[in-house]
XYZ file of C-alpha atoms in Angstrom:
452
model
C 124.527 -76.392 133.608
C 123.807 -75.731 136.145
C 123.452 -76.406 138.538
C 124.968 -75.118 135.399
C 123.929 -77.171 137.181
C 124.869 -77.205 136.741
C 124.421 -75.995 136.746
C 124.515 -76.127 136.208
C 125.050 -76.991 136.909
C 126.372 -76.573 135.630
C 126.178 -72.508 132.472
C 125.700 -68.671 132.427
C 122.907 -67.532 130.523
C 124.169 -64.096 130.386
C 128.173 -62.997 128.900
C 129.289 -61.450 131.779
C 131.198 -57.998 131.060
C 131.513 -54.845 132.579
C 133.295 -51.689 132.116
C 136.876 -52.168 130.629
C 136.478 -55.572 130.092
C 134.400 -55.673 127.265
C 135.197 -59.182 125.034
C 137.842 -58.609 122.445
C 139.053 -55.620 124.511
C 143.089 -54.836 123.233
C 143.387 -53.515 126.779
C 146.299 -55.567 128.725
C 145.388 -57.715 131.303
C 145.627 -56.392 135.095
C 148.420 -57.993 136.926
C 146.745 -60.685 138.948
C 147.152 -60.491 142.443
C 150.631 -61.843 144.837
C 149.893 -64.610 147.010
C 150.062 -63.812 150.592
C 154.164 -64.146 151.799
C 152.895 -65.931 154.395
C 149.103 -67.877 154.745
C 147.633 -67.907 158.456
C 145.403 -71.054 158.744
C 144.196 -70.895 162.287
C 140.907 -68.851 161.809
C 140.229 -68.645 165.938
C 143.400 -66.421 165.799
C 142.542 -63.723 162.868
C 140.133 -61.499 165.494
C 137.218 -59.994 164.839
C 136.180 -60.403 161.241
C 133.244 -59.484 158.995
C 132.913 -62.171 156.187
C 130.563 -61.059 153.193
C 130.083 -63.975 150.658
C 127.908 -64.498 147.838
C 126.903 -67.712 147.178
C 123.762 -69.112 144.663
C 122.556 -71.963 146.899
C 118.894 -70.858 146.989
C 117.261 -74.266 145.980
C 116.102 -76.493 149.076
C 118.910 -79.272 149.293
C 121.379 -76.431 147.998
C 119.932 -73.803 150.649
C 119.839 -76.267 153.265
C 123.607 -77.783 153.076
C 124.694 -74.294 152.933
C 122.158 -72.665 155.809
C 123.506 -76.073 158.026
C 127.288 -75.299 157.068
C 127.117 -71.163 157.979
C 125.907 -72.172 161.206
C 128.556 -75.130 162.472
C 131.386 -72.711 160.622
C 129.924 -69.301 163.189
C 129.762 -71.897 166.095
C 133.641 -73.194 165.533
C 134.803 -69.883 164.749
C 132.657 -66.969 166.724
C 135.087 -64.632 165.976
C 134.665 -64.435 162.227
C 130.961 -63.123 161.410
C 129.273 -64.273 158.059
C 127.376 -61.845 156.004
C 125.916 -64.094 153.452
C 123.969 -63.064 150.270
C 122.102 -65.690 148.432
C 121.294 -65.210 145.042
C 119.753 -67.556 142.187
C 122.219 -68.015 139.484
C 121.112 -65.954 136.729
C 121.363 -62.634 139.397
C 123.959 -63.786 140.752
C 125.979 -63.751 137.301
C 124.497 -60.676 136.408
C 125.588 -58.591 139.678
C 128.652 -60.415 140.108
C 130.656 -58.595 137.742
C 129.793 -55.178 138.875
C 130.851 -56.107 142.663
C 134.220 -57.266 141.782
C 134.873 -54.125 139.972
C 133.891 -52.056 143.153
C 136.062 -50.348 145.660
C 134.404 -53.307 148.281
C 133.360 -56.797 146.930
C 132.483 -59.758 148.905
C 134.788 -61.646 150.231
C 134.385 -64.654 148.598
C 131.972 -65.646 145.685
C 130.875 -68.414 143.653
C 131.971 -67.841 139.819
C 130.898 -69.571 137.152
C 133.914 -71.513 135.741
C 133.544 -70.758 132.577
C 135.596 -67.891 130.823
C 132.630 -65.633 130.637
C 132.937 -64.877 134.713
C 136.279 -66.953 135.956
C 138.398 -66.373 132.893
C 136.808 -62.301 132.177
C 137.480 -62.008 136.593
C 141.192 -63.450 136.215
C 142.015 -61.539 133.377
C 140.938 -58.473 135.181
C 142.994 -59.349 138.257
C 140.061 -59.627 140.249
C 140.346 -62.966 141.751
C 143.337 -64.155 143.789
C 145.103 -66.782 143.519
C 144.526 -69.761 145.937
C 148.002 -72.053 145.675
C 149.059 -71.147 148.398
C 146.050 -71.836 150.302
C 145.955 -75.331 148.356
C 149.029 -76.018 149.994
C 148.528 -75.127 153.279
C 145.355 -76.651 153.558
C 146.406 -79.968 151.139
C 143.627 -78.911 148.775
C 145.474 -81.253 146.780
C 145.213 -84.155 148.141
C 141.266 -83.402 148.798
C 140.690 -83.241 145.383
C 142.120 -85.248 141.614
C 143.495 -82.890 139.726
C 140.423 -83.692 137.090
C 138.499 -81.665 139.341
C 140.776 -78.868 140.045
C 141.115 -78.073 136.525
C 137.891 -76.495 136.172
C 138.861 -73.798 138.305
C 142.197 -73.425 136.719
C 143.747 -70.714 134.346
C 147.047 -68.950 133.560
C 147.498 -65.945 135.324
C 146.307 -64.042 132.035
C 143.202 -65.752 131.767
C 143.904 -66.940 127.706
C 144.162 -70.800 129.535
C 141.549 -72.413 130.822
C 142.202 -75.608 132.229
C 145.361 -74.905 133.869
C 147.838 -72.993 135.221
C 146.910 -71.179 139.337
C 143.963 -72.497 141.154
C 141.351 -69.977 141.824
C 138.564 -71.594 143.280
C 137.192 -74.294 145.141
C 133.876 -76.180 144.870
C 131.734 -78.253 146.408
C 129.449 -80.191 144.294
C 130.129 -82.178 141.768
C 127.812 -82.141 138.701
C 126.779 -84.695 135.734
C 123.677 -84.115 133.262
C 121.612 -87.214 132.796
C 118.454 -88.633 132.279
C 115.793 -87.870 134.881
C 113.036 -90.162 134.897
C 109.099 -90.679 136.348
C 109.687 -94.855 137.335
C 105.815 -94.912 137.778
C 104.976 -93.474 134.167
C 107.797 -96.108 132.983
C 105.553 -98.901 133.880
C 103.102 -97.452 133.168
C 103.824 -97.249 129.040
C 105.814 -100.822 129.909
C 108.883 -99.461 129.593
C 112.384 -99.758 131.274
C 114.724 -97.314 132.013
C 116.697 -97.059 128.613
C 120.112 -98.652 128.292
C 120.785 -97.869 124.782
C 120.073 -94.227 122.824
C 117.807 -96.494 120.305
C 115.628 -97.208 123.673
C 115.784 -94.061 124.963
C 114.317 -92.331 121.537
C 111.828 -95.196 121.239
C 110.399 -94.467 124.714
C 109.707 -90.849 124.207
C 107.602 -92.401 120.740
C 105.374 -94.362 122.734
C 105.070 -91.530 125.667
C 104.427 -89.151 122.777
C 101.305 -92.176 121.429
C 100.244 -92.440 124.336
C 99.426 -88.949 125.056
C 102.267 -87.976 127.623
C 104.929 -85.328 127.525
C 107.873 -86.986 126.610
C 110.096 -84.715 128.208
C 110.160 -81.126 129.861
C 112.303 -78.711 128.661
C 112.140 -74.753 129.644
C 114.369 -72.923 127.589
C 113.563 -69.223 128.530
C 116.305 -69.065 129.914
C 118.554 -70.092 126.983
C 121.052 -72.390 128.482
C 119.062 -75.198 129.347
C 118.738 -76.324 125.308
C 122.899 -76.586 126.302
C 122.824 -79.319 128.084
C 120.312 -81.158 126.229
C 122.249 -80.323 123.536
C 125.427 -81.745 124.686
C 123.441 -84.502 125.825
C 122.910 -85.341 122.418
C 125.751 -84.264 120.593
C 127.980 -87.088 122.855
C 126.380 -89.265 121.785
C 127.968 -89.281 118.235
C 130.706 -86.622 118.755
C 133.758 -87.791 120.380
C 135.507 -86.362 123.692
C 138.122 -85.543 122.768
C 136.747 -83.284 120.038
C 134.051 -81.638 122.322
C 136.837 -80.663 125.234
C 138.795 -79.221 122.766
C 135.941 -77.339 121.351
C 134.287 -76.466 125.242
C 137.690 -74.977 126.234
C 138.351 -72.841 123.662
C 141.133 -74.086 121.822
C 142.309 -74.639 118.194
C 142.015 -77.923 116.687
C 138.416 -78.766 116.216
C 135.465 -77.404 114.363
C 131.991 -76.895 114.768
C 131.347 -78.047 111.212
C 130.902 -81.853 111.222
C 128.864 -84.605 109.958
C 128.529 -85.388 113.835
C 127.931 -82.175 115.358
C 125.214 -81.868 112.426
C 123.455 -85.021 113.517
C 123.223 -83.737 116.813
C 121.707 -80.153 115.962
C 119.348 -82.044 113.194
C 118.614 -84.513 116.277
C 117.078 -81.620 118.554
C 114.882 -80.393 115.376
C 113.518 -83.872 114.938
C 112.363 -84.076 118.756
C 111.084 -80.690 118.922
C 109.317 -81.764 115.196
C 107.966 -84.647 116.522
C 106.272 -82.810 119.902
C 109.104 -84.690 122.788
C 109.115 -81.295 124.070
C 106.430 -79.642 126.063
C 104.302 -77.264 124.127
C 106.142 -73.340 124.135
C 109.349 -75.176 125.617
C 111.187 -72.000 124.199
C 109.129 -69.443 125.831
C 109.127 -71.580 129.269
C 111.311 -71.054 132.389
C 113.565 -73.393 133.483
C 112.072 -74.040 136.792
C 108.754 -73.736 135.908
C 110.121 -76.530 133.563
C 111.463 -78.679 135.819
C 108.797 -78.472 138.977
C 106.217 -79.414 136.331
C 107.986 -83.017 135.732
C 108.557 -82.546 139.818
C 104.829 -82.730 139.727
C 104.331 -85.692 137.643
C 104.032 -83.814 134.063
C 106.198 -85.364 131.791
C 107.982 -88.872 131.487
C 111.890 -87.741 130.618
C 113.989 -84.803 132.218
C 117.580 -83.901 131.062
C 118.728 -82.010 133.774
C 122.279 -81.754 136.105
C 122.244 -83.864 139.009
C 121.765 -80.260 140.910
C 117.901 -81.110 141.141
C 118.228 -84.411 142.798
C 117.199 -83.112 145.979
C 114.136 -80.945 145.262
C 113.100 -83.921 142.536
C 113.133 -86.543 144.958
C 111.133 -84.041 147.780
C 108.124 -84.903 145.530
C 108.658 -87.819 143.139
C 110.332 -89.987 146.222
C 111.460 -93.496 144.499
C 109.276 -92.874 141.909
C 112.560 -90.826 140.475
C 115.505 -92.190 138.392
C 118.327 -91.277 136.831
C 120.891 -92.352 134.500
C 124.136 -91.955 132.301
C 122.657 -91.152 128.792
C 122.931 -94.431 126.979
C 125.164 -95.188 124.294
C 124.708 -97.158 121.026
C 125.197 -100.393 123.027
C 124.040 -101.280 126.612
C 128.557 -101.477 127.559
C 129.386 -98.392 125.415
C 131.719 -96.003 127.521
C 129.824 -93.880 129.596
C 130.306 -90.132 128.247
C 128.038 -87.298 129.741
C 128.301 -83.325 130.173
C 129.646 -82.226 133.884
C 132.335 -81.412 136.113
C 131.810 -79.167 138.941
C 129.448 -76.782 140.520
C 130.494 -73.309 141.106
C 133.756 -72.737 142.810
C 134.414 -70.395 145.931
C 136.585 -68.180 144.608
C 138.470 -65.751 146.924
C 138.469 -61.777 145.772
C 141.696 -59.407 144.734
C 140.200 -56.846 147.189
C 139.181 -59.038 150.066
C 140.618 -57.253 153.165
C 140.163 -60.853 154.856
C 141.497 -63.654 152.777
C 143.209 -65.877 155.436
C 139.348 -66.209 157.089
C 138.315 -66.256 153.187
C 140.348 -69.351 152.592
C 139.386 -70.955 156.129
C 136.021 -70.229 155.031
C 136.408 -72.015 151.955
C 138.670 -74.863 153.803
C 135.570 -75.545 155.825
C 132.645 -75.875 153.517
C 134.242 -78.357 151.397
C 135.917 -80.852 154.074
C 135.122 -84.197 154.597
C 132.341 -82.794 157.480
C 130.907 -80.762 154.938
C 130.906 -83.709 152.104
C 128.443 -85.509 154.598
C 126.437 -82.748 154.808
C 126.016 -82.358 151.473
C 125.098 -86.075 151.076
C 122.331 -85.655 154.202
C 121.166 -82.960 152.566
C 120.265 -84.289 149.057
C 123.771 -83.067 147.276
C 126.324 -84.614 145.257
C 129.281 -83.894 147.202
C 132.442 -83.434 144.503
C 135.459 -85.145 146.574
C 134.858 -87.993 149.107
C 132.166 -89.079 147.194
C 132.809 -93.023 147.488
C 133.073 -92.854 151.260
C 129.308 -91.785 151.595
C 126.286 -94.178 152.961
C 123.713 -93.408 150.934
C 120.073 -94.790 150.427
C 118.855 -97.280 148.065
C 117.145 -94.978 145.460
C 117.664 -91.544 143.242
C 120.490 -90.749 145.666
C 122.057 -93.907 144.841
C 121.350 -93.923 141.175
C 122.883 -89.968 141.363
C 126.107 -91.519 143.222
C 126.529 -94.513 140.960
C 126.110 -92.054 137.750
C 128.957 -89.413 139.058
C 131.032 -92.267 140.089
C 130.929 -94.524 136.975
C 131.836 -91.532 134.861
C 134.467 -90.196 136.848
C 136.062 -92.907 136.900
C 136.477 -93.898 133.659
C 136.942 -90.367 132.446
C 133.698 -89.793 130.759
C 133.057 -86.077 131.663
C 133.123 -83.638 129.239
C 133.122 -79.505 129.952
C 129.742 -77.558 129.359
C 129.760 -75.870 126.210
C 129.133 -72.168 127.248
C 132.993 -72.556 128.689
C 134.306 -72.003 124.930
C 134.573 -68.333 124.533
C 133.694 -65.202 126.799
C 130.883 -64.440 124.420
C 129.907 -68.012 124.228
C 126.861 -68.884 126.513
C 125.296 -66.107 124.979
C 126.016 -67.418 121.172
C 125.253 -70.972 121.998
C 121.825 -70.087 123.911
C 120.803 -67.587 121.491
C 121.415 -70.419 118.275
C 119.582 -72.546 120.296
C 116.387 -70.895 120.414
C 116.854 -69.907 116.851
C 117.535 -74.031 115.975
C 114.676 -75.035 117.819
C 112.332 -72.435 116.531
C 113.287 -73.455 113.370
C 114.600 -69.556 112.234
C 117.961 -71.258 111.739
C 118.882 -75.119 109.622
C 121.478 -76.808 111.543
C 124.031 -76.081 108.970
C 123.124 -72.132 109.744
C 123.118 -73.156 113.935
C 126.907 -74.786 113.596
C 128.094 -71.191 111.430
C 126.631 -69.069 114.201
C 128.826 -71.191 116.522
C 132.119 -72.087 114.140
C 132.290 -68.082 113.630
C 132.566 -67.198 117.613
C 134.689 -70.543 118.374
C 137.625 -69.740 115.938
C 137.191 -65.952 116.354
C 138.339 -66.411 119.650
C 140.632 -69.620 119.483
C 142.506 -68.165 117.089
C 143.020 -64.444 118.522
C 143.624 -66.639 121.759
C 147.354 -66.570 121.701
């Protein structure tokens, strides 16, 4: 998640809906937005322009890529002035929706993917489409088209996964295994190459009086991605894409996806969690293993850069392992938000070269200086011995042999709230697993079904 994310990142931790576009609404769709007749790509030549965008790169590598960016994008183009608001993700998501269905919205946002914000904002004709742009600019060239997917829909907003482009990101994202090297030796351990080693280590942290692994799940959606983290393990892809994109053809309701939820229990039985996980923050979470509290962290790679601030090489990460040491790597990711372009954006030629410029090849080295894991042009970086390199080697391995899978919350509009919400319940042990996976069947095939 998360950054949501990955992330989420990464996942929203609130449904995003506003007035007349409540979930389920029978209202027709607004008619989505022309493309401009003709696209104006030099940027020196638009005049005097005002530039509002609203971004959620608050974190310090995040903050400082985009604080670096801002300023070489002002110096090139000194005619187009940037009015940026920063916001953390979950305020972000929860203002985001009433902007865009103002008489003046920013210019350009980041949008969750997911159908909750991207799919609810397409539907509602909010967003424009950015083809046209991708052509003039050779968007597709930049980036596979495994990328640009997760900021694809139909012009309806029923599809997710393709049909027009609507945003553009920078970041690429994978959830892994975060881990203290120093505690490691510590216990006498290795970093984990199978799941059997990986369960076995948090044992003998738990024994030996260490937290096995932070979790803060306040917030909801970070029990998602361990979650998912878990659940592909056993579940196979093919099953949870269909599931994370909403459409018909696979089920909640499995031997496998009932491993997974009885899984969680188990850990959260056996005290791998910190104590009140549930009624912890997520970065309160997190800066505590930052600090050198806790042995494990399953996280998006979206915390490399304020993890290694502290930790230094004493941080690792990794794929989660499979059953075997060569099992096919298979992890949840995909992309951090995408730039996304507004309906009502008086500006969207300076919009575009806005967006053209924070995710070139320049800006992919930024990123990389700055601690990120830059989404396209990610092989052609010089990076460090270290986390960075571990990060790198993770997001390339399972790119490359097609091992991401989507973040759950992207299943239904109403579906980051279900899933988070279950979550708690699961872990708090209000709801059995078999209970968990009916709270989730029930909004999946509501939706996938009325989805036509």
């Amino acid at each position: 998640m998360n950054s949501r994310t990955l992330a989420v990142l990464a996942a929203a931790a609130v449904t995003l809906c506003g007035a007349g576009c409540a979930p389920g609404s029978s209202a027709p769709p607004a008619a989505s937005p022309a493309q401009p007749s003709a696209v104006r790509t030099d940027a020196a030549a638009l005049g005097e322009v005002t530039l509002t965008v609203w971004d959620q790169e608050v974190r310090g590598g995040q903050a400082a890529q985009m604080k670096q960016l801002n300023a070489a994008f002002q110096a090139k183009y000194p005619n187009i002035k940037l009015n940026r608001v920063s916001r953390s993700f979950d305020d972000l998501n929860t203002t985001l929706r009433l902007a865009l269905s103002g008489n003046e919205p920013p210019d350009v946002v980041e949008a969750n993917n997911g159908r909750s914000a991207m799919g609810a904002f397409v539907k509602a004709g909010q967003l424009r489409p950015l083809d046209a742009y991708a052509q003039a600019y050779g968007w597709k060239d930049r980036y596979p088209e495994s990328v640009l997917r997760y900021s694809r829909y139909s012009a309806d907003g029923k599809l997710f996964g393709e049909g027009n482009l609507y945003g553009l990101p920078q970041v690429g994202e994978v959830v892994g295994i975060f881990y203290n090297a120093a505690k490691l030796t510590e216990l006498g351990l290795q970093p984990p190459k199978t799941w059997e080693e990986f369960q076995a280590g948090l044992a003998k942290a738990k024994a030996a009086g260490e937290v096995p692994m932070q979790l803060g799940n306040l917030d909801k959606w970070p029990a998602v991605h361990v979650f998912g983290t878990v659940q592909s393990r056993d579940v196979p892809a093919d099953q949870i894409r269909t599931l994370a994109f909403g459409r018909k053809g696979a089920s909640w309701n499995t031997p496998e996806n009932t491993k997974a939820a009885q899984q969680l229990v188990d850990w959260a039985d056996k005290g791998y969690f910190n104590k009140g996980f549930n009624g912890q923050g997520y970065d309160p979470a997190w800066q505590a293993f930052r600090d050198g509290e806790g042995v494990y962290l399953i996280a998006g790679t979206w915390l490399l850069a304020d993890l290694q601030k502290t930790l230094g090489k004493d941080l690792g990460f990794i794929l989660p392992p499979g059953a075997t040491p060569d099992a096919a790597p298979l992890a949840t990711g995909g992309t951090g938000l995408p730039f996304a372009i507004t309906a009502k954006s008086p500006n969207p030629d300076a919009a575009a070269a806005y967006i053209d410029f924070v995710t070139s090849a320049d800006a992919m080295k930024v990123l990389t200086d700055t601690g990120n894991l830059p989404v396209a042009e990610t092989a052609e970086q010089s990076v460090t011995e270290g986390p960075q390199q571990d990060v790198f080697t993770a997001f390339g391995t399972v790119t490359a042999k097609n091992g991401l899978v989507p973040y759950l919350d992207y299943a239904t509009p109403t579906f980051a709230d279900t899933l988070g919400a279950a979550l708690q319940d699961l872990l708090a042990k209000k709801a059995t697993p078999q209970e968990f996976l009916a709270t989730l069947e029930k909004d999946y095939k509501t939706f996938a079904e009325s989805n036509e």
